[in-house]
mmCIF file of C-alpha atoms and ligand atoms in Angstrom:
data_model
loop_
_atom_site.group_PDB
_atom_site.id
_atom_site.type_symbol
_atom_site.label_atom_id
_atom_site.label_comp_id
_atom_site.label_asym_id
_atom_site.label_seq_id
_atom_site.Cartn_x
_atom_site.Cartn_y
_atom_site.Cartn_z
ATOM 1 C CA MET A 1 0.000 0.000 0.000
ATOM 2 C CA ALA A 2 1.226 3.483 -0.810
ATOM 3 C CA LEU A 3 0.676 6.500 1.404
ATOM 4 C CA LEU A 4 -1.435 9.518 0.444
ATOM 5 C CA ALA A 5 -0.125 12.993 1.256
ATOM 6 C CA PRO A 6 -2.696 15.686 0.389
ATOM 7 C CA SER A 7 -1.087 19.017 -0.444
ATOM 8 C CA VAL A 8 -2.460 21.912 1.588
ATOM 9 C CA LEU A 9 -1.570 24.276 -1.264
ATOM 10 C CA ALA A 10 -4.848 23.222 -2.900
ATOM 11 C CA ALA A 11 -6.908 23.397 0.301
ATOM 12 C CA ASP A 12 -9.610 25.994 0.828
ATOM 13 C CA PHE A 13 -7.801 28.539 2.993
ATOM 14 C CA LEU A 14 -11.119 29.870 4.244
ATOM 15 C CA HIS A 15 -11.974 26.364 5.466
ATOM 16 C CA LEU A 16 -8.584 25.049 6.399
ATOM 17 C CA GLU A 17 -9.889 23.414 9.560
ATOM 18 C CA ARG A 18 -12.425 21.374 7.576
ATOM 19 C CA ASP A 19 -9.758 20.230 5.098
ATOM 20 C CA ILE A 20 -7.232 19.284 7.782
ATOM 21 C CA LEU A 21 -9.883 17.266 9.638
ATOM 22 C CA TRP A 22 -10.695 15.451 6.386
ATOM 23 C CA ALA A 23 -7.009 14.630 5.915
ATOM 24 C CA ASN A 24 -6.780 13.351 9.501
ATOM 25 C CA GLU A 25 -9.501 10.827 8.654
ATOM 26 C CA HIS A 26 -8.525 9.760 5.149
ATOM 27 C CA ALA A 27 -4.851 10.436 4.522
ATOM 28 C CA ASP A 28 -1.495 9.359 5.931
ATOM 29 C CA ILE A 29 0.724 12.428 5.756
ATOM 30 C CA LEU A 30 -0.015 16.130 5.235
ATOM 31 C CA HIS A 31 2.143 17.813 2.575
ATOM 32 C CA LEU A 32 3.027 21.487 3.073
ATOM 33 C CA ASP A 33 4.595 23.421 0.200
ATOM 34 C CA VAL A 34 6.803 26.290 1.299
ATOM 35 C CA MET A 35 7.796 28.617 -1.570
ATOM 36 C CA ASP A 36 9.922 31.738 -1.343
ATOM 37 C CA GLY A 37 9.394 33.454 -4.704
ATOM 38 C CA ILE A 38 13.113 33.056 -5.428
ATOM 39 C CA PHE A 39 13.846 29.363 -5.855
ATOM 40 C CA VAL A 40 10.428 29.078 -7.500
ATOM 41 C CA PRO A 41 8.385 31.912 -9.043
ATOM 42 C CA ASN A 42 5.607 31.671 -6.481
ATOM 43 C CA ILE A 43 5.048 32.388 -2.787
ATOM 44 C CA SER A 44 2.878 30.129 -0.666
ATOM 45 C CA PHE A 45 2.826 30.153 3.135
ATOM 46 C CA GLY A 46 5.317 29.943 5.943
ATOM 47 C CA VAL A 47 5.985 29.106 9.557
ATOM 48 C CA PRO A 48 2.817 30.497 11.249
ATOM 49 C CA VAL A 49 0.542 28.513 8.948
ATOM 50 C CA VAL A 50 2.513 25.278 9.474
ATOM 51 C CA GLN A 51 2.463 25.892 13.202
ATOM 52 C CA ALA A 52 -1.306 26.449 13.255
ATOM 53 C CA ILE A 53 -1.915 23.311 11.189
ATOM 54 C CA SER A 54 0.263 21.274 13.562
ATOM 55 C CA THR A 55 -2.160 21.978 16.397
ATOM 56 C CA LEU A 56 -4.989 20.270 14.474
ATOM 57 C CA SER A 57 -3.257 17.640 12.362
ATOM 58 C CA THR A 58 -2.986 14.121 13.759
ATOM 59 C CA ILE A 59 -0.938 12.831 10.815
ATOM 60 C CA PRO A 60 2.752 13.673 10.196
ATOM 61 C CA LEU A 61 3.530 17.034 8.605
ATOM 62 C CA ASP A 62 5.759 16.769 5.523
ATOM 63 C CA VAL A 63 7.321 20.163 4.784
ATOM 64 C CA HIS A 64 8.541 20.528 1.195
ATOM 65 C CA LEU A 65 10.949 23.448 1.106
ATOM 66 C CA MET A 66 11.159 25.161 -2.292
ATOM 67 C CA ILE A 67 13.427 27.894 -1.015
ATOM 68 C CA VAL A 68 17.014 29.025 -1.284
ATOM 69 C CA ARG A 69 19.186 28.456 1.812
ATOM 70 C CA PRO A 70 16.947 25.745 3.274
ATOM 71 C CA ASP A 71 19.487 25.327 6.108
ATOM 72 C CA ARG A 72 18.423 28.702 7.521
ATOM 73 C CA TYR A 73 14.785 27.701 7.928
ATOM 74 C CA ILE A 74 14.924 24.023 8.861
ATOM 75 C CA PRO A 75 15.069 24.719 12.637
ATOM 76 C CA VAL A 76 11.968 26.943 12.620
ATOM 77 C CA PHE A 77 9.931 24.474 10.589
ATOM 78 C CA ALA A 78 11.034 21.704 12.950
ATOM 79 C CA LYS A 79 9.843 23.808 15.856
ATOM 80 C CA ALA A 80 6.574 24.532 14.018
ATOM 81 C CA GLY A 81 5.741 20.824 14.046
ATOM 82 C CA ALA A 82 7.243 19.216 10.932
ATOM 83 C CA SER A 83 7.925 15.471 11.117
ATOM 84 C CA MET A 84 9.584 15.294 7.707
ATOM 85 C CA ILE A 85 11.443 18.014 5.825
ATOM 86 C CA SER A 86 12.667 17.889 2.241
ATOM 87 C CA PHE A 87 14.818 20.446 0.443
ATOM 88 C CA HIS A 88 15.747 20.700 -3.218
ATOM 89 C CA LEU A 89 19.151 19.380 -4.210
ATOM 90 C CA GLU A 90 19.379 22.248 -6.719
ATOM 91 C CA ALA A 91 18.688 24.828 -3.976
ATOM 92 C CA ALA A 92 21.351 23.380 -1.693
ATOM 93 C CA LEU A 93 24.004 23.179 -4.384
ATOM 94 C CA ASP A 94 23.176 26.648 -5.816
ATOM 95 C CA SER A 95 23.471 28.110 -2.308
ATOM 96 C CA GLY A 96 26.839 26.440 -1.809
ATOM 97 C CA ILE A 97 25.669 24.251 1.057
ATOM 98 C CA SER A 98 26.141 20.519 1.042
ATOM 99 C CA ALA A 99 23.181 18.198 0.853
ATOM 100 C CA ASP A 100 24.947 15.885 3.304
ATOM 101 C CA SER A 101 25.156 18.544 5.997
ATOM 102 C CA THR A 102 21.566 19.594 5.371
ATOM 103 C CA LEU A 103 20.408 15.988 5.825
ATOM 104 C CA ASP A 104 22.447 15.829 9.048
ATOM 105 C CA GLN A 105 20.863 19.073 10.223
ATOM 106 C CA ILE A 106 17.342 17.677 9.718
ATOM 107 C CA HIS A 107 18.281 14.403 11.427
ATOM 108 C CA SER A 108 19.825 16.237 14.360
ATOM 109 C CA LEU A 109 16.397 17.784 15.002
ATOM 110 C CA GLY A 110 14.889 14.302 15.171
ATOM 111 C CA LEU A 111 13.045 14.487 11.837
ATOM 112 C CA LYS A 112 12.944 12.412 8.675
ATOM 113 C CA ALA A 113 15.026 14.005 5.938
ATOM 114 C CA GLY A 114 14.264 14.062 2.228
ATOM 115 C CA ILE A 115 15.885 15.408 -0.917
ATOM 116 C CA ALA A 116 13.724 16.733 -3.750
ATOM 117 C CA ILE A 117 14.598 17.121 -7.429
ATOM 118 C CA ASP A 118 12.816 18.787 -10.322
ATOM 119 C CA PRO A 119 12.066 16.783 -13.494
ATOM 120 C CA ASP A 120 15.181 18.096 -15.300
ATOM 121 C CA VAL A 121 17.628 16.800 -12.680
ATOM 122 C CA PRO A 122 18.930 13.289 -13.412
ATOM 123 C CA VAL A 123 17.647 10.819 -10.869
ATOM 124 C CA ALA A 124 21.209 9.447 -10.596
ATOM 125 C CA ASP A 125 22.150 12.723 -8.859
ATOM 126 C CA LEU A 126 20.300 11.322 -5.844
ATOM 127 C CA PHE A 127 22.235 8.036 -5.761
ATOM 128 C CA PRO A 128 25.061 9.379 -3.527
ATOM 129 C CA TYR A 129 22.478 10.060 -0.833
ATOM 130 C CA ILE A 130 21.037 6.553 -0.693
ATOM 131 C CA GLY A 131 21.388 5.393 2.890
ATOM 132 C CA LYS A 132 21.551 9.001 4.099
ATOM 133 C CA ALA A 133 18.154 10.406 3.098
ATOM 134 C CA ASP A 134 14.988 8.820 4.469
ATOM 135 C CA TYR A 135 13.082 9.660 1.298
ATOM 136 C CA PHE A 136 13.529 11.063 -2.178
ATOM 137 C CA LEU A 137 10.929 13.473 -3.536
ATOM 138 C CA ILE A 138 10.924 13.019 -7.283
ATOM 139 C CA MET A 139 8.891 15.902 -8.690
ATOM 140 C CA SER A 140 6.437 14.895 -11.407
ATOM 141 C CA VAL A 141 5.924 18.572 -12.398
ATOM 142 C CA PHE A 142 8.267 21.535 -12.110
ATOM 143 C CA ALA A 143 8.128 22.864 -8.560
ATOM 144 C CA GLY A 144 6.225 26.098 -8.071
ATOM 145 C CA PHE A 145 2.554 25.632 -8.799
ATOM 146 C CA GLY A 146 -0.283 23.244 -8.074
ATOM 147 C CA GLY A 147 -2.619 22.056 -10.808
ATOM 148 C CA GLN A 148 -0.008 21.108 -13.404
ATOM 149 C CA LYS A 149 -0.070 18.007 -15.591
ATOM 150 C CA PHE A 150 1.799 14.875 -14.490
ATOM 151 C CA ILE A 151 4.959 14.306 -16.563
ATOM 152 C CA PRO A 152 4.743 10.676 -17.783
ATOM 153 C CA ALA A 153 8.551 10.192 -17.863
ATOM 154 C CA THR A 154 8.356 10.247 -14.046
ATOM 155 C CA LEU A 155 7.368 6.575 -14.175
ATOM 156 C CA ASP A 156 10.778 5.714 -15.701
ATOM 157 C CA ARG A 157 12.487 7.838 -13.044
ATOM 158 C CA ILE A 158 10.692 5.935 -10.285
ATOM 159 C CA ALA A 159 11.780 2.647 -11.884
ATOM 160 C CA THR A 160 15.404 3.849 -12.100
ATOM 161 C CA MET A 161 15.451 4.814 -8.427
ATOM 162 C CA ARG A 162 13.665 1.630 -7.368
ATOM 163 C CA GLU A 163 16.222 -0.445 -9.293
ATOM 164 C CA GLU A 164 19.168 1.361 -7.700
ATOM 165 C CA LEU A 165 17.692 0.984 -4.200
ATOM 166 C CA LYS A 166 17.266 -2.728 -4.888
ATOM 167 C CA ARG A 167 20.813 -3.043 -6.227
ATOM 168 C CA LYS A 168 22.115 -1.463 -3.025
ATOM 169 C CA GLY A 169 19.927 -3.751 -0.895
ATOM 170 C CA ASN A 170 18.071 -0.752 0.500
ATOM 171 C CA CYS A 171 14.437 -1.376 1.302
ATOM 172 C CA SER A 172 13.835 1.444 3.760
ATOM 173 C CA THR A 173 14.241 4.603 1.667
ATOM 174 C CA LEU A 174 10.908 5.920 0.451
ATOM 175 C CA ILE A 175 10.108 7.412 -2.946
ATOM 176 C CA GLU A 176 7.687 10.346 -2.890
ATOM 177 C CA ILE A 177 5.998 11.655 -6.051
ATOM 178 C CA ASP A 178 4.603 15.173 -6.208
ATOM 179 C CA GLY A 179 2.607 16.939 -8.892
ATOM 180 C CA GLY A 180 -0.294 16.121 -11.179
ATOM 181 C CA VAL A 181 -1.333 12.984 -9.288
ATOM 182 C CA ASN A 182 -5.037 12.284 -9.876
ATOM 183 C CA ARG A 183 -7.631 9.523 -9.759
ATOM 184 C CA GLU A 184 -6.672 8.308 -13.244
ATOM 185 C CA ASN A 185 -2.924 7.937 -12.730
ATOM 186 C CA ALA A 186 -2.565 7.319 -8.957
ATOM 187 C CA SER A 187 -2.839 3.585 -9.224
ATOM 188 C CA SER A 188 -0.146 3.209 -11.898
ATOM 189 C CA ILE A 189 2.207 5.559 -10.008
ATOM 190 C CA ALA A 190 1.806 3.471 -6.849
ATOM 191 C CA ARG A 191 2.245 0.221 -8.780
ATOM 192 C CA GLY A 192 5.273 1.754 -10.453
ATOM 193 C CA GLY A 193 7.033 1.849 -7.090
ATOM 194 C CA ALA A 194 6.135 5.129 -5.408
ATOM 195 C CA ASP A 195 5.658 4.926 -1.643
ATOM 196 C CA ILE A 196 4.150 8.370 -1.007
ATOM 197 C CA LEU A 197 1.862 10.150 -3.468
ATOM 198 C CA VAL A 198 1.268 13.857 -2.978
ATOM 199 C CA ALA A 199 -2.012 15.137 -4.415
ATOM 200 C CA GLY A 200 -3.329 18.678 -4.170
ATOM 201 C CA SER A 201 -5.961 19.589 -6.746
ATOM 202 C CA ALA A 202 -7.151 15.989 -7.117
ATOM 203 C CA VAL A 203 -7.958 15.906 -3.409
ATOM 204 C CA PHE A 204 -8.892 19.340 -2.106
ATOM 205 C CA GLY A 205 -10.063 20.704 -5.433
ATOM 206 C CA SER A 206 -12.104 17.735 -6.557
ATOM 207 C CA PRO A 207 -15.365 15.959 -5.734
ATOM 208 C CA TYR A 208 -13.602 12.653 -6.558
ATOM 209 C CA ARG A 209 -11.131 12.714 -3.688
ATOM 210 C CA ASP A 210 -12.384 9.356 -2.355
ATOM 211 C CA GLU A 211 -11.302 7.711 -5.600
ATOM 212 C CA VAL A 212 -7.789 9.096 -5.135
ATOM 213 C CA VAL A 213 -7.714 7.717 -1.593
ATOM 214 C CA GLU A 214 -8.776 4.296 -2.884
ATOM 215 C CA ALA A 215 -6.321 4.253 -5.773
ATOM 216 C CA VAL A 216 -3.371 5.160 -3.545
ATOM 217 C CA HIS A 217 -4.341 2.743 -0.810
ATOM 218 C CA GLU A 218 -5.027 -0.289 -2.997
ATOM 219 C CA ASN A 219 -2.488 -3.084 -2.727
ATOM 220 C CA THR A 220 0.589 -2.501 -4.809
ATOM 221 C CA LEU A 221 3.449 -4.737 -5.892
ATOM 222 C CA SER A 222 5.969 -2.730 -3.897
ATOM 223 C CA GLY A 223 3.996 -3.646 -0.786
HETATM 224 C C1 DX5 B 1 4.260 21.988 -6.618
HETATM 225 C C2 DX5 B 1 4.023 21.443 -5.231
HETATM 226 C C3 DX5 B 1 3.031 20.337 -5.153
HETATM 227 C C4 DX5 B 1 1.628 20.761 -5.472
HETATM 228 C C5 DX5 B 1 0.879 19.572 -5.983
HETATM 229 O O1 DX5 B 1 5.348 22.840 -6.569
HETATM 230 O O2 DX5 B 1 5.246 20.934 -4.706
HETATM 231 O O3 DX5 B 1 3.065 19.723 -3.860
HETATM 232 O O4 DX5 B 1 0.962 21.280 -4.343
HETATM 233 O O5 DX5 B 1 -0.328 19.997 -6.488
HETATM 234 P P1 DX5 B 1 -1.161 19.188 -7.583
HETATM 235 O O6 DX5 B 1 -1.468 17.849 -6.982
HETATM 236 O O7 DX5 B 1 -2.339 20.043 -7.809
HETATM 237 O O8 DX5 B 1 -0.283 19.030 -8.791
HETATM 238 ZN ZN1 ZN B 2 5.187 19.709 -2.844
#
């Protein structure tokens, strides 16, 4: 079974409480997109919103940092209630900070640590971090906006990562997919080897959210 992580970016901000309570009942993880308008051309929400959500959410908070200098903000998001934090490999390298030390920083705060990559970054760039990261967030759209179309080549990227994890005898690192997941493709993404499926519009912006829950939770080959 794969895990469903609804993305709050697509929630109704005037009824956030209602949407968080729904996620508590039907989902496994709550995905929170933090954007700074620099690493990505969009601004979302920050620490106070994550902190408020943490008082209501009963499922782990997965903070996806799409910001430059993620190392500067990891401690405040940890304090705000994150259980998992991912940062973009591109953002770390562009800022001149090492992904290794950023993973260590997240771990030192007692959280699960993930590395994210956009669709134009080779999946092999993540291989050096196998055994260090708890999860890899392979973007299935370019980071920055909800409501984009799933990039089909992501399925090959999942297979490549799954194969490498197998080759290294690693069965604990999770693969998270984010962007354009919907009721039509969720099942094949989960069967393709994804462990966590993020879905924003297809959950909070759709009357068919129950079908997404079912598709993600159905039994998959990867177990
Ligand atoms: C995109 C975000 C995604 C987004 C997913 O930059 O990282 O998490 O909220 O939204 P949908 O499911 O609508 O593509
Ligand atoms: Zn995200």
